[in-house]
XYZ file of C-alpha atoms in Angstrom:
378
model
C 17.959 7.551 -20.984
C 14.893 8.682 -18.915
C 12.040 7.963 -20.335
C 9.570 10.457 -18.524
C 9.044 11.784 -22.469
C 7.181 9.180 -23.539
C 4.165 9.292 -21.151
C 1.928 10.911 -23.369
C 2.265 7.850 -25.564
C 0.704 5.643 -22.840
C -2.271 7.733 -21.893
C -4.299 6.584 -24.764
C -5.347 3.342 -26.867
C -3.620 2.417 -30.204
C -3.060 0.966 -32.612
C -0.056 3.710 -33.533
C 1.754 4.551 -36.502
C 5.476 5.251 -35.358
C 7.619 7.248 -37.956
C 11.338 7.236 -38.342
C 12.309 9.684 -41.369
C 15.889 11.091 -42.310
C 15.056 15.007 -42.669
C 18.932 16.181 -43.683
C 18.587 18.530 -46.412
C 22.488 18.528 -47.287
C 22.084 18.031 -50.754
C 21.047 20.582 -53.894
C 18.069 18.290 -54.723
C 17.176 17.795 -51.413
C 13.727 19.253 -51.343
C 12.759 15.980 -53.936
C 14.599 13.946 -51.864
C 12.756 14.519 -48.944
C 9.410 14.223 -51.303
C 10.608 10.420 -51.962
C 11.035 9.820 -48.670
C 7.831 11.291 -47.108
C 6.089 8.831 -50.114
C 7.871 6.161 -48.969
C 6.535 6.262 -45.577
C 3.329 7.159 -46.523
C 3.509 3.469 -48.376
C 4.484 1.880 -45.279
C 1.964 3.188 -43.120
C -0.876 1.755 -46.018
C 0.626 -1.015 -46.628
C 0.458 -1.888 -42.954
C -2.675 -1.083 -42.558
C -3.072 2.244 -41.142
C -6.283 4.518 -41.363
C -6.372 7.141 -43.800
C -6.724 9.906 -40.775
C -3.731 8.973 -39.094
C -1.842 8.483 -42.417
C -3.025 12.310 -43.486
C -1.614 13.283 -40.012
C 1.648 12.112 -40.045
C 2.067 13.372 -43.788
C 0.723 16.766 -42.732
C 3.277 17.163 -40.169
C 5.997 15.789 -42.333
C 5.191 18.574 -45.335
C 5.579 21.341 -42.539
C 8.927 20.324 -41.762
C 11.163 23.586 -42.277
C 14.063 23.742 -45.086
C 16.221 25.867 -42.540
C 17.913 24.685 -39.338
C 16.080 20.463 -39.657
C 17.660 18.230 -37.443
C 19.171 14.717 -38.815
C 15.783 13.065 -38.497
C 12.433 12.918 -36.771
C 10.267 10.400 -34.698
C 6.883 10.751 -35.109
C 4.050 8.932 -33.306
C 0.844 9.045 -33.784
C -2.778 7.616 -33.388
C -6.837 8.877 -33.755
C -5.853 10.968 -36.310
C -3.381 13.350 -34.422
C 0.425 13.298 -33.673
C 1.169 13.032 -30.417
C 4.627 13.065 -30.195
C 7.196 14.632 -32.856
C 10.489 14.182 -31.471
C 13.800 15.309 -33.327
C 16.830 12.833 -33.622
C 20.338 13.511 -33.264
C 21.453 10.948 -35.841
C 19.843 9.709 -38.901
C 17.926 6.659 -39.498
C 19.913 4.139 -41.786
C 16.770 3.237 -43.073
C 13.270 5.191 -42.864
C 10.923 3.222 -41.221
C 6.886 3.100 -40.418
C 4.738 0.884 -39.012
C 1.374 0.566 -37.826
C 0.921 -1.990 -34.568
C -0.914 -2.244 -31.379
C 1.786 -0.267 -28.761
C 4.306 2.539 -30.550
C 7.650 1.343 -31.723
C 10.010 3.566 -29.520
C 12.113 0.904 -29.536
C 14.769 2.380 -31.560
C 14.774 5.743 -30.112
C 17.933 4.895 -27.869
C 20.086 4.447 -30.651
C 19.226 7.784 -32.803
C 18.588 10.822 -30.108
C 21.154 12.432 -27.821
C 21.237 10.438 -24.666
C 23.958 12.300 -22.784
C 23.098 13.447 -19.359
C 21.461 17.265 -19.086
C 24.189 19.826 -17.669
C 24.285 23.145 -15.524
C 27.543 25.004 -16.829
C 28.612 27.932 -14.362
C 30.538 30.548 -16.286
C 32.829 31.387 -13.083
C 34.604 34.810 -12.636
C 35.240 37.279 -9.634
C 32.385 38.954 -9.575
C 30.126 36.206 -10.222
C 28.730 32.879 -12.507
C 26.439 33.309 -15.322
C 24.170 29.870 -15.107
C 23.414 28.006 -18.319
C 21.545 24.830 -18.592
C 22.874 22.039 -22.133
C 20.151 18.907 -23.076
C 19.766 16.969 -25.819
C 17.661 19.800 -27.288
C 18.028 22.929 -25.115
C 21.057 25.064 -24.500
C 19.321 28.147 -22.470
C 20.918 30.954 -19.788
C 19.141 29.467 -16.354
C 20.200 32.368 -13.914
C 23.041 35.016 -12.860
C 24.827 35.207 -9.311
C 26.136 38.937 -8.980
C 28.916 39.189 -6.254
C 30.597 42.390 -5.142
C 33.273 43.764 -6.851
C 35.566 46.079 -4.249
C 36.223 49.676 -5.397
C 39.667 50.933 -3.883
C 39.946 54.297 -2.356
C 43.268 54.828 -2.243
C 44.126 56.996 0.774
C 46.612 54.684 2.876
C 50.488 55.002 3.042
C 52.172 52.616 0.204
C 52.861 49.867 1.754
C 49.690 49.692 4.540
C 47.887 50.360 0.984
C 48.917 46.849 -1.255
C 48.492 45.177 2.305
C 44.965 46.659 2.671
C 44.239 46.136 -1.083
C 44.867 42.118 -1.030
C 43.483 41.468 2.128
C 39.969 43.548 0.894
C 40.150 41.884 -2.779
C 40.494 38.061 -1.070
C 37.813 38.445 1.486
C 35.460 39.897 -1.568
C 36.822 37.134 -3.617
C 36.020 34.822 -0.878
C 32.840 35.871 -0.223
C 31.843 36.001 -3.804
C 32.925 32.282 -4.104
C 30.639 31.763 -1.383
C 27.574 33.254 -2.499
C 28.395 31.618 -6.603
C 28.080 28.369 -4.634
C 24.816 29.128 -2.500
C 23.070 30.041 -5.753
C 24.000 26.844 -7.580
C 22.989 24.789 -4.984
C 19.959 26.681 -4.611
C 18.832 25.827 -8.608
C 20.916 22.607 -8.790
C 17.404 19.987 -7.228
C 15.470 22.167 -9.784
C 17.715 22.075 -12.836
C 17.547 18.353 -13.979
C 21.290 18.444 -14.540
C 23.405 15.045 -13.560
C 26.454 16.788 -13.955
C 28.192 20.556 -13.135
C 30.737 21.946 -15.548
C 32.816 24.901 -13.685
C 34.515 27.289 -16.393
C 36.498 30.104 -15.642
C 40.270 30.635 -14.161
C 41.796 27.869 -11.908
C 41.596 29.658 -8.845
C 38.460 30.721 -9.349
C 36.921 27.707 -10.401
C 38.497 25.496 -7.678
C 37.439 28.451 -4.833
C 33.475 27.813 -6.098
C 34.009 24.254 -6.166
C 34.902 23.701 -2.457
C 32.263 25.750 -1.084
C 29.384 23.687 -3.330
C 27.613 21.072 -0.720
C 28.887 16.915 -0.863
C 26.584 16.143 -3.580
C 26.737 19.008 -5.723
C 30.480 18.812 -5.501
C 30.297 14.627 -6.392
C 29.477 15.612 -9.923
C 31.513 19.071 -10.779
C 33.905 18.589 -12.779
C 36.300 22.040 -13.649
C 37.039 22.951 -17.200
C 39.813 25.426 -18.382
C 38.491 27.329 -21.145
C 36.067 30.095 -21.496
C 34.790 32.893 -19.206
C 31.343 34.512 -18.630
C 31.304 36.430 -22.101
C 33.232 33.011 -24.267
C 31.737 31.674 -26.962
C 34.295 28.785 -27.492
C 34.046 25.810 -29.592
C 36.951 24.404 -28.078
C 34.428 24.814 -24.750
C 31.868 22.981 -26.125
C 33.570 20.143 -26.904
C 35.283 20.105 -23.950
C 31.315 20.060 -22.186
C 30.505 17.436 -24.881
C 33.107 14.992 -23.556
C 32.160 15.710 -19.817
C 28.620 14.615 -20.658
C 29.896 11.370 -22.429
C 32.428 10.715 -19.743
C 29.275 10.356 -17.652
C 27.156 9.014 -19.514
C 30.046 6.111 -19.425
C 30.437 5.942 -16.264
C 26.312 5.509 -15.394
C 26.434 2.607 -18.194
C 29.460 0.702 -16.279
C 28.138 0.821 -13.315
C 24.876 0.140 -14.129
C 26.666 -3.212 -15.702
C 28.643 -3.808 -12.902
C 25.441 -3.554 -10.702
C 23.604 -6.187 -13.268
C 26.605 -8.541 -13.568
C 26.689 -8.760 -9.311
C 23.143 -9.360 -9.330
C 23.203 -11.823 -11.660
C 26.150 -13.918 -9.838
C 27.166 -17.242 -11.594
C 25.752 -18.891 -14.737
C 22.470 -21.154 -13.708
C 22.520 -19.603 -10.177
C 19.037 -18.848 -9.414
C 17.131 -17.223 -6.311
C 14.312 -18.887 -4.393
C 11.132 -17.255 -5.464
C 8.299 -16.572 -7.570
C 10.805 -14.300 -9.894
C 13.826 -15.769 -11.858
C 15.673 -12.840 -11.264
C 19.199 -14.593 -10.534
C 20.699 -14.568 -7.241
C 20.911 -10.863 -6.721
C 19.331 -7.523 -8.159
C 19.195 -8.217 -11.363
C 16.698 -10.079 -14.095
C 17.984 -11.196 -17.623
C 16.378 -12.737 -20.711
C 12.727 -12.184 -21.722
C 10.670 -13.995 -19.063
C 12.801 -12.462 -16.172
C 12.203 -9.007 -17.326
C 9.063 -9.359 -17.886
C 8.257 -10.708 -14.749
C 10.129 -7.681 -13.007
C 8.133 -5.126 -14.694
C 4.882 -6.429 -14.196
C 6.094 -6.688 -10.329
C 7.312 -3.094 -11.151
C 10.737 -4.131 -9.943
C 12.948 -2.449 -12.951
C 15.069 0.187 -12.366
C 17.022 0.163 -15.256
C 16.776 -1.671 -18.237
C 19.297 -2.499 -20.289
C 18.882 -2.886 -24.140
C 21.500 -4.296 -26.454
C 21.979 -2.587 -29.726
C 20.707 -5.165 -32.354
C 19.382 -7.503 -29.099
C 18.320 -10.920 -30.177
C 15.598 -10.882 -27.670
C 13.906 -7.615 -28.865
C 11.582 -8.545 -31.440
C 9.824 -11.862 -29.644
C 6.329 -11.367 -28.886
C 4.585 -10.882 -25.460
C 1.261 -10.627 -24.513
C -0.129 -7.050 -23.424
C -2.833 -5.278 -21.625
C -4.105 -1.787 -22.056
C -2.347 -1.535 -18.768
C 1.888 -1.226 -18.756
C 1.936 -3.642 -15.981
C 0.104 -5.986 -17.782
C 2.593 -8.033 -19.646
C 3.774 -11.983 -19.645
C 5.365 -14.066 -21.965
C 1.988 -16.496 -22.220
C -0.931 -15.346 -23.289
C -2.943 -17.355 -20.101
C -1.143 -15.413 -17.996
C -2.359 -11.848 -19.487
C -5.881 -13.384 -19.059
C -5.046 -14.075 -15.874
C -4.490 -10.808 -15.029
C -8.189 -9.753 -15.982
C -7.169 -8.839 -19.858
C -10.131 -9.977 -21.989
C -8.637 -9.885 -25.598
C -4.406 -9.463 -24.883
C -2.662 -8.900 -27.880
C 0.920 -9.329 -29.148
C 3.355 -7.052 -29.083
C 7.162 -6.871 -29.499
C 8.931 -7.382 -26.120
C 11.704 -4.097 -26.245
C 8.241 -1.809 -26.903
C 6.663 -3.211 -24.032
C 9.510 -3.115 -21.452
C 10.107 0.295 -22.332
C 6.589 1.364 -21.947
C 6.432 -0.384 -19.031
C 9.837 1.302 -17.857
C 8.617 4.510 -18.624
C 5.528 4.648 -16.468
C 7.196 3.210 -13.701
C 9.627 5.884 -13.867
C 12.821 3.566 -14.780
C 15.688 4.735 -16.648
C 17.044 3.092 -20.111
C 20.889 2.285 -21.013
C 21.346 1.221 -24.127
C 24.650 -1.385 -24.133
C 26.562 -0.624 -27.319
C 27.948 -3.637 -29.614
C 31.037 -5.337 -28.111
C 30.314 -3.885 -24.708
C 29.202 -7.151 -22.216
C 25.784 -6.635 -21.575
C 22.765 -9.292 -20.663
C 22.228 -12.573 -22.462
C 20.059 -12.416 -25.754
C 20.368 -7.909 -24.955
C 17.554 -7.572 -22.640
C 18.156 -6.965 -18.917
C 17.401 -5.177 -15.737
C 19.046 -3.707 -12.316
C 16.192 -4.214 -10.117
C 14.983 -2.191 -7.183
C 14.210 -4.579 -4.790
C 14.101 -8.604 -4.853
C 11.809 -10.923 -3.489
C-alpha cells in the first residue's frame, strides 16, 4: 500500500477526529439506518472530546453522502473544523468507529480499502491497443495507438497475389506490434501501473509482448478474453486476479526479504540500531528506531498486531518518535505526547515515502505484527 495519500494529513497540527462509517444502503430502511449510524458517531466524537466545529464538519459531510452508487464505507479525517481527507472503502467496517486523539487513526485503513496494485490494460488487436488505466478507485481510457491497416489492390496473378497478400499483412502486422509497444512504453514511467495486462488474440498479444522493453515486459502478463470493443465480466475478473496475484507476490517477497534480514532468533547487529543482523527491524523499539533514522522501506503490519496499540512518544515532526519519552525531549520536542505506535509508523512511513503490506492472519509475519525491510543498515 503506498501511502503518498495521506500527506495532506501530516501538513497540519491535530488533534483529529478519524471516522470509520459503514455507508451500504442495501436495505429498504436504509436511509434510518444510516441516520443511527451517523448519531452514533457523532456520540463518539463528543464523548471523546472533540470540538463542536470539527464534530459539525464531519456530520456535514456525512449528511451529503449520496443514496445512489455509495461505496461500502467511508474514512473521514478531519481537524480545525474542516475535512481533510474523505476517502471511500472497499469493504465495510465491522464496527463504526470515531475517535478524537493527537495524530489521525489511519491505522486501519489497510484492512478496509482496495490495496491491489494500479494496472495499464492494453486492449490488443491488428490495427492497434486501446490503453486503459484500473486503481482502487479509477477505471479510465489512458490513450489509443492507431497502426496501419493494409488495403489490398488486387491486380496480381492468383498465386503471386495470396503470396503478396501475407507477406504485406505480416510486415503491417509486424510493424503495428511494434509501434503498440513503443506507445506503452512511452506512457508506462507515467502511468503508476505495477503491472501490464495484454488482452486480445494469442498471436497478437504475444507479438506486442516481445517487442515491450526488459522491464515493461517483467510485469505483462497476457490474458485471453476480450478485444478493443469487450465489455467482459469474465475479463474483469480475470484483471482482478492478475492484480492479487501481484499483490501476493510483493507481500512474499517483501517477507522473504524481512525474514533474511532478520537471520536467527537473538542474533543482533553491532550498532546503535537493533535492527537484527541484516535489513530488517522487528518489534516496537526497532521500528521505531528505523523510522526516526528514516531507514523503513516497507513496513509490515499484522492484521490484529499485538504491538499496534502501545504508546510512543511523538513530535510535531514524523521523524520525531521513540519509545521513551526522554528521548523525544531529546530530540528538541518541548511537550511530546502519546500516541499509538501503528499511527505513528505509518505517518512516519508515509512522509518518507515507504510502502505498507499488511500481513494477513496465519501468514508468518514479524514478532508482536510490527516490522520493517529496511533501506540501508548501519
Amino acid at each position: 500500500m503506498e501511502l503518498g495519500f495521506l500527506k495532506p494529513l501530516f501538513d497540519r497540527p491535530g488533534p483529529w477526529a478519524s471516522v470509520y462509517i459503514d455507508t451500504t444502503r442495501a436495505t429498504e430502511d436504509a436511509p434510518a439506518q444510516q441516520r443511527l449510524r451517523e448519531r452514533a458517531i457523532a456520540g463518539q466524537l463528543i464523548d471523546t472530546g472533540a470540538d463542536a466545529y470539527t464534530t459539525r464538519a464531519v456530520m456535514k459531510r456525512l449528511a451529503d453522502e449520496p443514496v445512489a452508487g455509495s461505496p461500502p464505507g467511508r474514512a473521514l479525517f478531519a481537524a480545525g473544523a474542516e475535512v481533510v481527507l474523505d476517502i471511500p472503502l472497499a469493504r465495510s467496517p465491522i464496527v463504526g468507529e470515531a475517535t478524537w486523539s493527537t495524530l489521525p487513526h489511519i491505522a486501519p485503513l489497510p484492512g478496509l480499502v482496495d490495496d491491489l496494485p494500479p494496472c495499464l490494460v492494453a486492449y490488443v488487436d491488428r490495427t492497434g491497443a486501446d490503453l486503459e488505466f484500473r486503481d482502487a478507485y479509477r477505471r479510465e481510457p489512458v490513450g489509443r495507438a492507431e497502426g496501419r491497416e493494409w488495403r489490398n489492390h488486387r491486380s496480381l496473378p492468383e498465386d503471386r497475389y495470396e503470396w503478396h497478400y501475407r507477406n504485406k499483412t505480416e510486415n503491417i502486422w509486424n510493424e503495428n506490434a511494434e509501434f503498440i509497444a513503443a506507445e506503452i512504453a512511452r506512457r508506462w514511467p507515467e502511468s503508476g501501473a505495477e503491472v501490464l495486462v495484454l488482452v486480445g488474440d494469442p498471436r497478437e498479444r504475444r507479438a506486442v509482448h516481445n517487442e515491450l522493453p526488459e522491464q515493461v515486459q517483467a510485469v505483462a502478463v497476457e490474458v485471453e478474453r476480450g478485444n478493443r470493443s469487450s465489455a467482459d465480466g469474465q475479463l474483469d475478473r480475470r484483471i482482478a486476479e492478475v492484480r492479487e496475484k501481484q499483490a501476493r507476490t510483493r507481500l512474499e517477497g517483501a517477507l522473504e526479504r524481512f525474514r533474511i534480514g532478520r537471520g536467527r532468533p537473538g542474533e543482533h547487529r553491532a550498532g546503535p540500531v537493533d535492527t537484527g543482523p541484516g535489513e530488517a527491524a522487528e518489534g516496537v523499539p526497532a521500528v521505531v528506531n528505523a523510522a526516526r533514522s528514516h531507514q523503513v522501506a516497507t513496513l509490515l503490519l499484522a492484521q490484529a498486531a499485538s504491538d499496534a496499540g502501545r504508546d510512543v512518544w511523538i513530535g510535531p515532526e514524523p521523524d520525531q518518535i521513540a519509545v521513551q519519552r526522554s528521548e523525544t525531549q531529546a530530540m528538541g520536542v518541548a511537550k511530546p505526547e502519546r500516541a499509538r505506535a501503528d499511527d505513528a509508523l505509518m505517518r512516519s512511513a508515509a512522509v518518507a515515502d515507504a510502502e505498507l503490506l499488511l500481513v494477513p492472519e496465519g501468514m508468518p509475519g514479524p514478532a508482536g505484527g510490527l516490522g520493517a525491510v529496511l533501506r540501508w543498515t548501519f
